[in-house]
Amino acid sequence: MQKTLKKLFMLSALALSASDISTSAISATSYANDGVMTDESRNRTIPINITLPSNNAKCTAQVKCPVAFINAGYGISHNKYTFASNAFNQHGYLTIAVAHELKSDPYLNREQPYLTTRMGNWHRGVVTLKFLVNELSSKYPAYDFTKLTLFGHSNGGDISSLYGSIYPNEVSTIITLDHRRMLIPRNKNIRVLTLRGSDYPADANVLLNDSELNKFPVTQIMIEKSRHNDMYDGGPKWLVDRMSKEVEGFLDSKS
């Protein structure tokens, strides 16, 4: 496991160097009225949907409210996880749903090993999230962008897990829906909830073994009779209700 993690972080460092993810590399930004931001350093548009916490939340520059990024599964709209954004909003979170895939992007690589072949896709997502953090933190000063909650389904969960591995000091919580490729960060300062579908297994070392579960604040819940591709708003009502209940319970336990 340690050798696997070490190799992974070496790949991450190389990819980040190539992507130039530093704050200084993120230049002028233009905003549109339709929820699209443009990272001009990459000539990349980023569709987003921002929702504010419920009215009873009192967010100020002195007492900031938390922030959650919602990262969609591959091929699913970033606006199809309203059950999650509603749960976050009700718990005082600002949520930013992010569209990571554009029509001009290459298709997600189907060749193994995925820790290598999909690293470029995940890093592009990490660069996008870092860009949004840097830009939106000044636009929304009453919200805390220094201790993020990252939510992701499938490939969006892989992006979330990679971000937490690269920037552990900037992430407090990760919630994934059946992500299967990127290893969950083994970090005592990052709380993790992962809801598992029952139709496909995760790749080796993605999930924690029993010994690791005793060391790290990670909760792994298998939802029987659930399908990987149904874990979004368009899934069966019983499953959406179950996911909402688990996410809300996890957020309650943090309070």
Coordinates of N, CA and C in Angstrom, one line a residue:
M1 N 0.8 -1.2 0.0 CA 0.0 0.0 0.0 C 0.9 1.3 0.0
Q2 N 1.9 1.3 0.9 CA 2.7 2.5 0.9 C 3.4 2.7 -0.4
K3 N 3.9 1.7 -1.0 CA 4.6 1.8 -2.3 C 3.6 2.3 -3.4
T4 N 2.4 1.8 -3.3 CA 1.4 2.3 -4.3 C 1.1 3.8 -4.1
L5 N 0.9 4.2 -2.8 CA 0.7 5.6 -2.5 C 1.9 6.5 -3.0
K6 N 3.1 6.0 -2.7 CA 4.3 6.8 -3.0 C 4.4 7.0 -4.6
K7 N 4.1 5.9 -5.3 CA 4.1 6.0 -6.8 C 3.1 6.9 -7.3
L8 N 1.9 6.9 -6.6 CA 0.8 7.7 -7.0 C 1.1 9.2 -6.8
F9 N 1.7 9.5 -5.7 CA 2.0 10.9 -5.4 C 3.2 11.4 -6.3
M10 N 4.1 10.5 -6.8 CA 5.1 10.9 -7.7 C 4.5 11.3 -9.1
L11 N 3.5 10.5 -9.5 CA 2.8 10.8 -10.7 C 2.0 12.1 -10.6
S12 N 1.4 12.3 -9.4 CA 0.7 13.5 -9.2 C 1.6 14.8 -9.3
A13 N 2.8 14.7 -8.7 CA 3.7 15.8 -8.7 C 4.1 16.1 -10.1
L14 N 4.4 15.1 -10.9 CA 4.8 15.3 -12.3 C 3.7 15.9 -13.1
A15 N 2.4 15.4 -12.9 CA 1.3 16.0 -13.7 C 1.0 17.4 -13.3
L16 N 1.2 17.7 -12.0 CA 0.9 19.1 -11.5 C 2.0 20.0 -12.1
S17 N 3.2 19.6 -12.2 CA 4.2 20.4 -12.7 C 3.9 20.8 -14.2
A18 N 3.4 19.8 -14.9 CA 3.0 20.0 -16.3 C 1.8 20.9 -16.4
S19 N 0.9 20.8 -15.4 CA -0.4 21.6 -15.5 C -0.2 23.0 -15.0
D20 N 0.9 23.2 -14.2 CA 1.1 24.6 -13.7 C -0.1 25.1 -12.9
I21 N -0.3 24.5 -11.8 CA -1.5 24.7 -11.0 C -1.4 25.9 -10.0
S22 N -0.2 26.5 -10.0 CA 0.0 27.5 -8.9 C -0.9 28.7 -9.1
T23 N -1.1 29.4 -8.0 CA -1.9 30.6 -8.1 C -1.4 31.6 -9.0
S24 N -0.1 31.8 -9.1 CA 0.4 32.8 -10.0 C 0.1 32.5 -11.5
A25 N -0.1 31.2 -11.8 CA -0.4 30.8 -13.2 C -1.9 31.1 -13.6
I26 N -2.7 31.4 -12.6 CA -4.1 31.6 -12.9 C -4.3 33.1 -13.1
S27 N -4.6 33.5 -14.3 CA -4.6 34.9 -14.6 C -6.0 35.4 -14.7
A28 N -6.2 36.4 -15.6 CA -7.4 37.1 -15.7 C -8.6 36.2 -15.9
T29 N -9.7 36.6 -15.3 CA -10.9 35.8 -15.4 C -12.1 36.6 -15.9
S30 N -12.9 36.1 -16.7 CA -14.2 36.8 -17.1 C -15.4 36.0 -16.5
Y31 N -16.4 36.7 -16.2 CA -17.6 36.1 -15.6 C -18.8 36.3 -16.6
A32 N -19.6 35.3 -16.7 CA -20.8 35.4 -17.5 C -22.0 35.3 -16.6
N33 N -23.2 35.8 -17.1 CA -24.4 35.8 -16.3 C -25.1 34.4 -16.2
D34 N -24.6 33.5 -17.1 CA -25.3 32.2 -17.1 C -24.6 31.1 -16.3
G35 N -23.8 31.5 -15.4 CA -23.1 30.5 -14.5 C -21.9 29.9 -15.2
V36 N -21.3 30.6 -16.0 CA -20.0 30.1 -16.7 C -18.9 31.0 -16.3
M37 N -17.8 30.4 -15.8 CA -16.6 31.2 -15.6 C -15.5 30.7 -16.6
T38 N -14.6 31.6 -16.9 CA -13.6 31.3 -17.9 C -12.2 31.4 -17.3
D39 N -11.5 30.4 -17.3 CA -10.1 30.4 -16.9 C -9.2 30.7 -18.2
E40 N -8.9 32.0 -18.3 CA -8.2 32.4 -19.5 C -6.8 31.8 -19.6
S41 N -6.2 31.4 -18.5 CA -4.8 30.8 -18.6 C -4.9 29.5 -19.4
R42 N -6.0 28.9 -19.4 CA -6.2 27.6 -20.1 C -7.2 27.7 -21.3
N43 N -7.8 28.9 -21.4 CA -8.8 29.1 -22.5 C -9.9 28.1 -22.3
R44 N -10.4 28.0 -21.0 CA -11.4 27.0 -20.7 C -12.6 27.6 -20.0
T45 N -13.7 27.3 -20.5 CA -15.0 27.7 -19.9 C -15.3 26.6 -18.8
I46 N -15.9 27.1 -17.7 CA -16.3 26.2 -16.6 C -17.8 26.5 -16.2
P47 N -18.7 25.7 -16.7 CA -20.1 25.9 -16.2 C -20.2 25.5 -14.7
I48 N -20.9 26.4 -14.0 CA -21.0 26.1 -12.6 C -22.5 26.5 -12.2
N49 N -22.9 26.0 -11.0 CA -24.2 26.4 -10.5 C -24.0 26.6 -9.0
I50 N -24.1 27.8 -8.5 CA -23.9 28.1 -7.1 C -25.2 28.3 -6.4
T51 N -25.4 27.6 -5.3 CA -26.6 27.7 -4.4 C -26.2 28.2 -3.0
L52 N -26.9 29.1 -2.5 CA -26.6 29.6 -1.2 C -27.3 28.8 -0.1
P53 N -26.8 28.9 1.2 CA -27.4 28.2 2.3 C -28.7 28.7 2.6
S54 N -29.5 27.9 3.4 CA -30.9 28.4 3.7 C -30.8 29.6 4.5
N55 N -32.0 30.3 4.6 CA -32.0 31.7 5.1 C -31.6 31.8 6.6
N56 N -31.7 30.7 7.3 CA -31.3 30.8 8.7 C -29.8 30.8 9.0
A57 N -29.0 30.6 7.9 CA -27.5 30.6 8.1 C -27.1 32.0 8.2
K58 N -26.2 32.3 9.2 CA -25.7 33.7 9.3 C -24.2 33.6 9.0
C59 N -23.9 34.0 7.8 CA -22.5 33.9 7.3 C -21.9 35.3 7.1
T60 N -20.8 35.5 7.8 CA -20.1 36.8 7.7 C -18.6 36.6 7.5
A61 N -17.9 37.7 7.2 CA -16.4 37.6 7.0 C -15.8 37.2 8.3
Q62 N -16.4 37.4 9.4 CA -15.8 37.1 10.7 C -16.2 35.6 11.1
V63 N -17.4 35.2 10.8 CA -17.9 33.9 11.1 C -18.3 33.3 9.8
K64 N -17.4 32.6 9.1 CA -17.7 32.1 7.8 C -18.4 30.8 7.8
C65 N -19.2 30.6 6.8 CA -20.0 29.4 6.6 C -19.2 28.4 5.6
P66 N -19.4 27.1 5.7 CA -18.6 26.2 4.9 C -19.0 26.2 3.5
V67 N -18.1 25.5 2.7 CA -18.2 25.5 1.2 C -18.1 24.0 0.8
A68 N -19.0 23.6 -0.1 CA -19.0 22.3 -0.7 C -19.0 22.4 -2.2
F69 N -18.1 21.6 -2.9 CA -18.0 21.5 -4.3 C -18.6 20.2 -4.7
I70 N -19.5 20.2 -5.7 CA -20.2 19.0 -6.2 C -19.7 18.6 -7.5
N71 N -19.1 17.5 -7.6 CA -18.4 17.0 -8.9 C -19.2 15.8 -9.4
A72 N -19.7 16.0 -10.6 CA -20.6 15.0 -11.2 C -19.9 13.8 -11.7
G73 N -20.7 12.7 -11.9 CA -20.2 11.6 -12.6 C -20.0 11.8 -14.0
Y74 N -19.2 11.0 -14.7 CA -18.9 11.2 -16.1 C -20.1 11.0 -16.9
G75 N -20.4 12.0 -17.8 CA -21.6 12.0 -18.6 C -22.9 12.4 -18.0
I76 N -22.8 12.9 -16.7 CA -24.0 13.3 -16.0 C -23.9 14.8 -15.8
S77 N -25.0 15.5 -15.9 CA -25.0 17.0 -15.7 C -24.6 17.3 -14.3
H78 N -23.9 18.4 -14.1 CA -23.5 18.9 -12.8 C -24.8 19.4 -12.0
N79 N -25.9 19.6 -12.7 CA -27.1 20.0 -12.1 C -28.0 18.9 -11.6
K80 N -27.5 17.6 -11.7 CA -28.3 16.5 -11.4 C -28.0 15.9 -10.0
Y81 N -27.6 16.7 -9.1 CA -27.3 16.2 -7.7 C -27.9 17.2 -6.7
T82 N -29.1 17.6 -7.0 CA -29.8 18.6 -6.2 C -30.1 18.0 -4.8
F83 N -30.3 16.7 -4.7 CA -30.5 16.1 -3.4 C -29.3 16.4 -2.4
A84 N -28.1 16.4 -3.0 CA -26.9 16.7 -2.2 C -26.8 18.2 -2.0
S85 N -27.0 19.0 -3.0 CA -26.9 20.5 -2.7 C -27.9 20.9 -1.7
N86 N -29.1 20.3 -1.8 CA -30.2 20.7 -0.8 C -29.7 20.3 0.6
A87 N -29.1 19.1 0.8 CA -28.6 18.7 2.1 C -27.5 19.7 2.6
F88 N -26.6 20.1 1.7 CA -25.6 21.0 2.1 C -26.2 22.4 2.5
N89 N -27.1 22.9 1.6 CA -27.7 24.2 1.9 C -28.4 24.2 3.2
Q90 N -29.1 23.1 3.5 CA -29.8 23.1 4.8 C -28.9 23.0 6.0
H91 N -27.6 22.7 5.8 CA -26.6 22.6 6.8 C -25.7 23.8 6.8
G92 N -26.1 24.9 6.1 CA -25.4 26.1 6.1 C -24.2 26.2 5.1
Y93 N -24.2 25.4 4.1 CA -23.1 25.4 3.1 C -23.5 26.2 1.9
L94 N -22.5 26.9 1.4 CA -22.5 27.4 0.0 C -22.1 26.2 -0.9
T95 N -22.8 25.9 -2.0 CA -22.4 24.8 -2.9 C -22.1 25.3 -4.2
I96 N -21.1 24.7 -4.8 CA -20.7 25.0 -6.2 C -20.7 23.7 -7.0
A97 N -21.7 23.5 -7.9 CA -21.7 22.3 -8.7 C -20.9 22.6 -10.0
V98 N -20.0 21.8 -10.3 CA -19.0 22.0 -11.4 C -19.2 21.0 -12.5
A99 N -19.2 21.5 -13.8 CA -19.2 20.7 -15.0 C -17.7 20.5 -15.4
H100 N -17.2 19.3 -15.2 CA -15.8 19.1 -15.5 C -15.5 18.7 -16.9
E101 N -16.6 18.2 -17.6 CA -16.4 17.7 -19.0 C -17.0 18.6 -20.0
L102 N -16.3 19.0 -21.0 CA -16.8 19.7 -22.1 C -16.8 18.9 -23.4
K103 N -17.6 19.3 -24.4 CA -17.7 18.5 -25.6 C -16.3 18.5 -26.3
S104 N -15.5 19.4 -26.1 CA -14.2 19.5 -26.8 C -13.1 18.6 -26.1
D105 N -13.5 18.1 -24.9 CA -12.5 17.2 -24.2 C -12.4 15.8 -24.8
P106 N -11.2 15.2 -24.6 CA -11.1 13.8 -25.1 C -12.0 12.9 -24.2
Y107 N -12.4 11.8 -24.7 CA -13.2 10.9 -24.0 C -12.4 10.3 -22.8
L108 N -13.1 9.9 -21.8 CA -12.5 9.3 -20.6 C -11.8 8.0 -21.0
N109 N -10.5 7.8 -20.6 CA -9.8 6.7 -21.1 C -10.3 5.4 -20.5
R110 N -10.4 4.4 -21.3 CA -11.0 3.1 -20.9 C -9.9 2.0 -20.7
E111 N -8.7 2.4 -20.9 CA -7.6 1.4 -20.8 C -7.0 1.4 -19.4
Q112 N -6.7 0.3 -18.8 CA -6.0 0.2 -17.5 C -4.5 0.3 -17.7
P113 N -3.8 0.6 -16.6 CA -4.3 0.9 -15.3 C -4.8 2.3 -15.1
Y114 N -6.0 2.5 -14.5 CA -6.6 3.7 -14.5 C -5.9 4.8 -13.7
L115 N -5.1 4.4 -12.7 CA -4.3 5.3 -11.9 C -3.3 6.1 -12.8
T116 N -3.0 5.5 -13.9 CA -2.1 6.2 -14.9 C -2.9 6.8 -16.0
T117 N -3.8 6.0 -16.6 CA -4.5 6.5 -17.9 C -5.5 7.6 -17.6
R118 N -6.1 7.6 -16.4 CA -7.1 8.7 -16.2 C -6.5 9.8 -15.3
M119 N -5.2 9.8 -15.0 CA -4.7 10.8 -14.2 C -4.8 12.2 -14.8
G120 N -4.7 12.3 -16.2 CA -4.8 13.5 -16.8 C -6.2 14.2 -16.7
N121 N -7.2 13.3 -16.8 CA -8.6 13.8 -16.6 C -8.8 14.3 -15.2
W122 N -8.3 13.5 -14.2 CA -8.5 13.9 -12.8 C -7.7 15.2 -12.5
H123 N -6.5 15.3 -13.0 CA -5.7 16.5 -12.8 C -6.4 17.8 -13.4
R124 N -7.0 17.6 -14.6 CA -7.7 18.7 -15.1 C -8.8 19.2 -14.2
G125 N -9.5 18.2 -13.6 CA -10.5 18.5 -12.6 C -9.9 19.2 -11.4
V126 N -8.8 18.8 -10.9 CA -8.1 19.4 -9.8 C -7.7 20.8 -10.1
V127 N -7.2 21.1 -11.3 CA -6.8 22.4 -11.7 C -8.1 23.3 -11.7
T128 N -9.2 22.8 -12.2 CA -10.4 23.5 -12.3 C -10.9 23.9 -10.9
L129 N -10.9 22.9 -10.0 CA -11.3 23.2 -8.6 C -10.4 24.2 -7.9
K130 N -9.1 24.1 -8.1 CA -8.2 25.1 -7.5 C -8.4 26.5 -8.1
F131 N -8.7 26.6 -9.4 CA -9.0 27.8 -10.0 C -10.2 28.5 -9.4
L132 N -11.3 27.6 -9.2 CA -12.5 28.1 -8.6 C -12.4 28.6 -7.2
V133 N -11.6 27.8 -6.4 CA -11.3 28.2 -5.1 C -10.7 29.6 -5.0
N134 N -9.6 29.8 -5.8 CA -8.9 31.1 -5.8 C -9.8 32.2 -6.3
E135 N -10.7 32.0 -7.3 CA -11.5 33.1 -7.8 C -12.7 33.3 -6.9
L136 N -13.4 32.3 -6.4 CA -14.6 32.5 -5.7 C -14.4 32.9 -4.2
S137 N -13.2 32.6 -3.7 CA -13.0 33.0 -2.3 C -13.0 34.5 -2.1
S138 N -12.6 35.3 -3.0 CA -12.7 36.7 -2.9 C -14.1 37.2 -3.3
K139 N -14.8 36.5 -4.1 CA -16.1 36.9 -4.5 C -17.2 36.6 -3.4
Y140 N -16.9 35.6 -2.6 CA -17.8 35.2 -1.5 C -17.0 35.2 -0.2
P141 N -16.7 36.4 0.4 CA -15.8 36.5 1.6 C -16.5 35.9 2.8
A142 N -17.8 35.7 2.8 CA -18.4 35.2 4.0 C -18.4 33.7 4.1
Y143 N -17.6 33.0 3.2 CA -17.6 31.6 3.2 C -16.1 31.1 3.2
D144 N -16.0 30.0 3.9 CA -14.6 29.5 4.2 C -14.1 28.5 3.1
F145 N -13.2 29.0 2.2 CA -12.7 28.2 1.1 C -11.3 27.6 1.5
T146 N -11.0 27.6 2.8 CA -9.8 27.0 3.3 C -9.9 25.6 3.8
K147 N -11.2 25.2 4.1 CA -11.5 23.8 4.6 C -12.7 23.3 3.9
L148 N -12.4 22.8 2.7 CA -13.5 22.5 1.7 C -14.1 21.1 2.1
T149 N -15.4 21.0 1.6 CA -16.0 19.7 1.5 C -16.1 19.4 0.0
L150 N -15.7 18.2 -0.3 CA -15.7 17.8 -1.7 C -16.6 16.6 -1.9
F151 N -17.6 16.8 -2.7 CA -18.6 15.7 -3.0 C -18.5 15.3 -4.5
G152 N -18.5 14.0 -4.7 CA -18.3 13.5 -6.1 C -18.9 12.2 -6.3
H153 N -19.5 12.0 -7.5 CA -20.0 10.7 -7.9 C -19.1 10.1 -9.0
S154 N -18.7 8.9 -8.8 CA -17.9 8.1 -9.8 C -16.7 8.9 -10.2
N155 N -16.5 9.3 -11.4 CA -15.3 10.0 -11.8 C -15.1 11.4 -11.0
G156 N -16.3 12.0 -10.6 CA -16.2 13.2 -9.8 C -15.7 12.8 -8.4
G157 N -15.9 11.6 -7.9 CA -15.4 11.2 -6.7 C -13.9 10.9 -6.8
D158 N -13.4 10.5 -7.9 CA -12.0 10.3 -8.2 C -11.3 11.6 -8.1
I159 N -11.9 12.6 -8.8 CA -11.3 14.0 -8.8 C -11.3 14.5 -7.3
S160 N -12.3 14.3 -6.6 CA -12.4 14.8 -5.2 C -11.3 14.1 -4.4
S161 N -11.1 12.8 -4.5 CA -10.1 12.1 -3.8 C -8.7 12.6 -4.1
L162 N -8.4 12.8 -5.4 CA -7.1 13.3 -5.8 C -6.9 14.7 -5.2
Y163 N -7.8 15.6 -5.3 CA -7.7 16.9 -4.7 C -7.3 16.8 -3.2
G164 N -8.0 15.9 -2.5 CA -7.7 15.8 -1.1 C -6.4 15.2 -0.8
S165 N -5.8 14.4 -1.7 CA -4.5 13.9 -1.6 C -3.4 14.9 -1.9
I166 N -3.7 15.8 -2.8 CA -2.7 16.8 -3.2 C -2.7 18.0 -2.3
Y167 N -3.9 18.4 -1.8 CA -4.1 19.6 -1.0 C -4.8 19.2 0.4
P168 N -4.2 18.3 1.1 CA -4.9 17.8 2.4 C -5.2 18.9 3.4
N169 N -4.4 20.0 3.4 CA -4.6 21.0 4.4 C -5.8 21.9 4.0
E170 N -6.3 21.8 2.8 CA -7.4 22.6 2.3 C -8.7 21.9 2.3
V171 N -8.7 20.6 2.7 CA -9.9 19.8 2.7 C -10.2 19.3 4.1
S172 N -11.5 19.4 4.5 CA -11.9 18.8 5.8 C -12.7 17.6 5.6
T173 N -13.5 17.5 4.5 CA -14.4 16.4 4.3 C -14.5 16.0 2.8
I174 N -14.6 14.7 2.6 CA -14.9 14.2 1.3 C -16.1 13.2 1.3
I175 N -17.0 13.4 0.4 CA -18.1 12.5 0.3 C -18.2 12.0 -1.1
T176 N -18.1 10.6 -1.3 CA -18.2 10.1 -2.7 C -19.3 9.1 -2.8
L177 N -19.8 9.1 -4.0 CA -20.8 8.1 -4.4 C -20.2 7.1 -5.4
D178 N -19.8 6.0 -4.8 CA -19.3 4.8 -5.6 C -18.2 5.2 -6.6
H179 N -17.2 6.1 -6.2 CA -16.0 6.3 -7.0 C -15.2 5.0 -6.9
R180 N -14.5 4.6 -7.9 CA -13.9 3.3 -8.0 C -12.5 3.2 -8.4
R181 N -11.8 4.3 -8.7 CA -10.5 4.2 -9.2 C -9.4 4.9 -8.4
M182 N -9.7 6.1 -7.9 CA -8.7 6.8 -7.1 C -8.7 6.5 -5.6
L183 N -7.6 6.3 -5.0 CA -7.5 5.9 -3.6 C -8.1 6.9 -2.7
I184 N -8.9 6.5 -1.7 CA -9.3 7.5 -0.7 C -8.1 7.9 0.1
P185 N -8.0 9.2 0.4 CA -6.9 9.7 1.2 C -6.9 9.1 2.6
R186 N -5.7 8.6 3.0 CA -5.5 8.1 4.3 C -5.0 9.2 5.2
N187 N -5.9 10.0 5.7 CA -5.5 11.2 6.4 C -6.4 11.4 7.7
K188 N -5.8 11.5 8.8 CA -6.6 11.6 10.1 C -7.4 12.9 10.2
N189 N -7.0 13.9 9.4 CA -7.7 15.2 9.4 C -8.8 15.4 8.4
I190 N -9.0 14.4 7.6 CA -10.1 14.4 6.5 C -11.1 13.4 6.8
R191 N -12.3 13.8 7.1 CA -13.4 12.9 7.3 C -14.0 12.5 5.9
V192 N -14.2 11.2 5.8 CA -14.7 10.6 4.5 C -15.9 9.8 4.7
L193 N -16.9 10.0 3.8 CA -18.0 9.1 3.7 C -18.1 8.6 2.2
T194 N -18.1 7.4 2.0 CA -18.3 6.8 0.7 C -19.4 5.9 0.7
L195 N -20.4 6.1 -0.2 CA -21.6 5.3 -0.4 C -21.3 4.4 -1.6
R196 N -21.4 3.1 -1.3 CA -21.0 2.1 -2.4 C -22.2 1.5 -3.1
G197 N -22.1 1.5 -4.4 CA -23.1 0.7 -5.2 C -22.8 -0.8 -5.1
S198 N -23.8 -1.6 -5.4 CA -23.6 -3.0 -5.2 C -23.4 -3.8 -6.5
D199 N -23.3 -3.0 -7.7 CA -23.1 -3.8 -8.9 C -21.7 -3.9 -9.4
Y200 N -20.8 -3.0 -9.0 CA -19.4 -3.0 -9.4 C -18.4 -2.9 -8.2
P201 N -17.3 -3.6 -8.2 CA -16.4 -3.5 -7.1 C -15.4 -2.3 -7.4
A202 N -14.8 -1.8 -6.4 CA -13.8 -0.7 -6.5 C -12.5 -1.4 -6.8
D203 N -11.6 -0.7 -7.5 CA -10.2 -1.2 -7.8 C -9.5 -1.4 -6.5
A204 N -8.4 -2.1 -6.6 CA -7.5 -2.5 -5.4 C -7.1 -1.2 -4.7
N205 N -7.2 -1.3 -3.4 CA -6.7 -0.2 -2.5 C -7.5 1.1 -2.5
V206 N -8.5 1.2 -3.3 CA -9.3 2.4 -3.3 C -10.0 2.5 -1.9
L207 N -10.6 1.5 -1.4 CA -11.3 1.5 -0.1 C -10.3 1.1 0.9
L208 N -10.6 1.4 2.2 CA -9.8 1.0 3.3 C -10.1 -0.4 3.8
N209 N -9.1 -1.0 4.3 CA -9.3 -2.3 4.9 C -9.6 -2.1 6.4
D210 N -10.0 -3.2 7.1 CA -10.4 -3.1 8.4 C -9.4 -2.4 9.3
S211 N -8.1 -2.8 9.2 CA -7.1 -2.1 10.0 C -7.0 -0.6 9.7
E212 N -7.1 -0.2 8.5 CA -7.1 1.2 8.2 C -8.3 1.9 8.7
L213 N -9.5 1.3 8.6 CA -10.7 1.9 9.1 C -10.6 2.2 10.6
N214 N -9.8 1.5 11.4 CA -9.6 1.7 12.8 C -8.7 2.9 13.0
K215 N -8.0 3.4 12.0 CA -7.0 4.4 12.1 C -7.5 5.8 11.6
F216 N -8.4 5.7 10.6 CA -8.7 7.0 9.9 C -10.2 7.2 9.9
P217 N -10.7 8.5 9.9 CA -12.1 8.8 10.0 C -12.9 8.6 8.7
V218 N -12.9 7.3 8.3 CA -13.6 7.0 7.0 C -14.8 6.1 7.3
T219 N -15.9 6.4 6.7 CA -17.1 5.6 6.8 C -17.4 5.0 5.4
Q220 N -17.5 3.7 5.3 CA -17.8 3.1 4.0 C -19.1 2.3 4.1
I221 N -20.1 2.7 3.3 CA -21.5 2.1 3.5 C -21.9 1.5 2.1
M222 N -22.1 0.2 2.1 CA -22.7 -0.5 1.0 C -24.2 -0.3 1.0
I223 N -24.8 0.1 -0.1 CA -26.2 0.2 -0.3 C -26.7 -1.0 -1.1
E224 N -27.3 -1.9 -0.5 CA -27.7 -3.1 -1.3 C -28.7 -2.8 -2.4
K225 N -28.6 -3.5 -3.5 CA -29.5 -3.3 -4.6 C -29.4 -2.0 -5.3
S226 N -28.3 -1.2 -5.0 CA -28.1 0.0 -5.7 C -27.2 -0.1 -6.9
R227 N -27.4 0.7 -7.9 CA -26.6 0.6 -9.1 C -25.7 1.9 -9.3
H228 N -24.5 1.7 -9.7 CA -23.6 2.8 -9.8 C -24.1 3.9 -10.7
N229 N -24.8 3.6 -11.8 CA -25.3 4.6 -12.7 C -26.5 5.3 -12.2
D230 N -27.1 4.8 -11.1 CA -28.4 5.4 -10.6 C -28.1 6.4 -9.4
M231 N -26.9 6.6 -9.1 CA -26.6 7.4 -7.9 C -26.6 8.9 -8.2
Y232 N -27.7 9.4 -8.6 CA -27.9 10.8 -8.9 C -29.4 11.1 -8.9
D233 N -29.8 12.4 -9.1 CA -31.2 12.7 -9.0 C -32.1 11.8 -9.8
G234 N -31.6 11.3 -11.0 CA -32.4 10.5 -11.8 C -32.6 9.0 -11.4
G235 N -32.0 8.7 -10.3 CA -32.1 7.3 -9.8 C -33.4 7.0 -9.2
P236 N -33.7 5.8 -8.8 CA -35.0 5.5 -8.1 C -35.1 6.2 -6.8
K237 N -36.4 6.6 -6.5 CA -36.6 7.5 -5.4 C -36.1 6.9 -4.1
W238 N -36.2 5.6 -3.9 CA -35.7 5.0 -2.7 C -34.2 5.2 -2.5
L239 N -33.5 5.1 -3.6 CA -32.1 5.3 -3.6 C -31.7 6.8 -3.3
V240 N -32.4 7.7 -4.0 CA -32.1 9.1 -3.7 C -32.4 9.5 -2.3
D241 N -33.5 8.9 -1.8 CA -33.9 9.2 -0.4 C -32.8 8.6 0.6
R242 N -32.3 7.4 0.3 CA -31.3 6.8 1.1 C -30.0 7.6 1.1
M243 N -29.6 8.0 -0.1 CA -28.4 8.8 -0.2 C -28.5 10.1 0.6
S244 N -29.7 10.8 0.4 CA -29.9 12.0 1.2 C -29.8 11.8 2.7
K245 N -30.4 10.7 3.1 CA -30.4 10.4 4.6 C -29.0 10.2 5.0
E246 N -28.2 9.4 4.3 CA -26.8 9.2 4.7 C -25.9 10.4 4.7
V247 N -26.1 11.3 3.7 CA -25.3 12.5 3.6 C -25.7 13.5 4.8
E248 N -27.0 13.6 5.0 CA -27.5 14.5 6.1 C -27.0 14.0 7.5
G249 N -27.1 12.6 7.6 CA -26.6 12.1 8.9 C -25.1 12.3 9.1
F250 N -24.4 12.2 8.1 CA -22.9 12.4 8.1 C -22.6 13.9 8.5
L251 N -23.4 14.8 7.8 CA -23.2 16.3 8.1 C -23.6 16.6 9.6
D252 N -24.7 15.9 10.0 CA -25.1 16.1 11.4 C -24.1 15.7 12.4
S253 N -23.4 14.6 12.1 CA -22.4 14.0 13.0 C -21.2 14.9 13.1
K254 N -21.0 15.8 12.2 CA -19.9 16.8 12.2 C -20.2 18.0 13.1
S255 N -21.5 18.3 13.3 CA -21.9 19.4 14.1 C -21.5 19.3 15.5

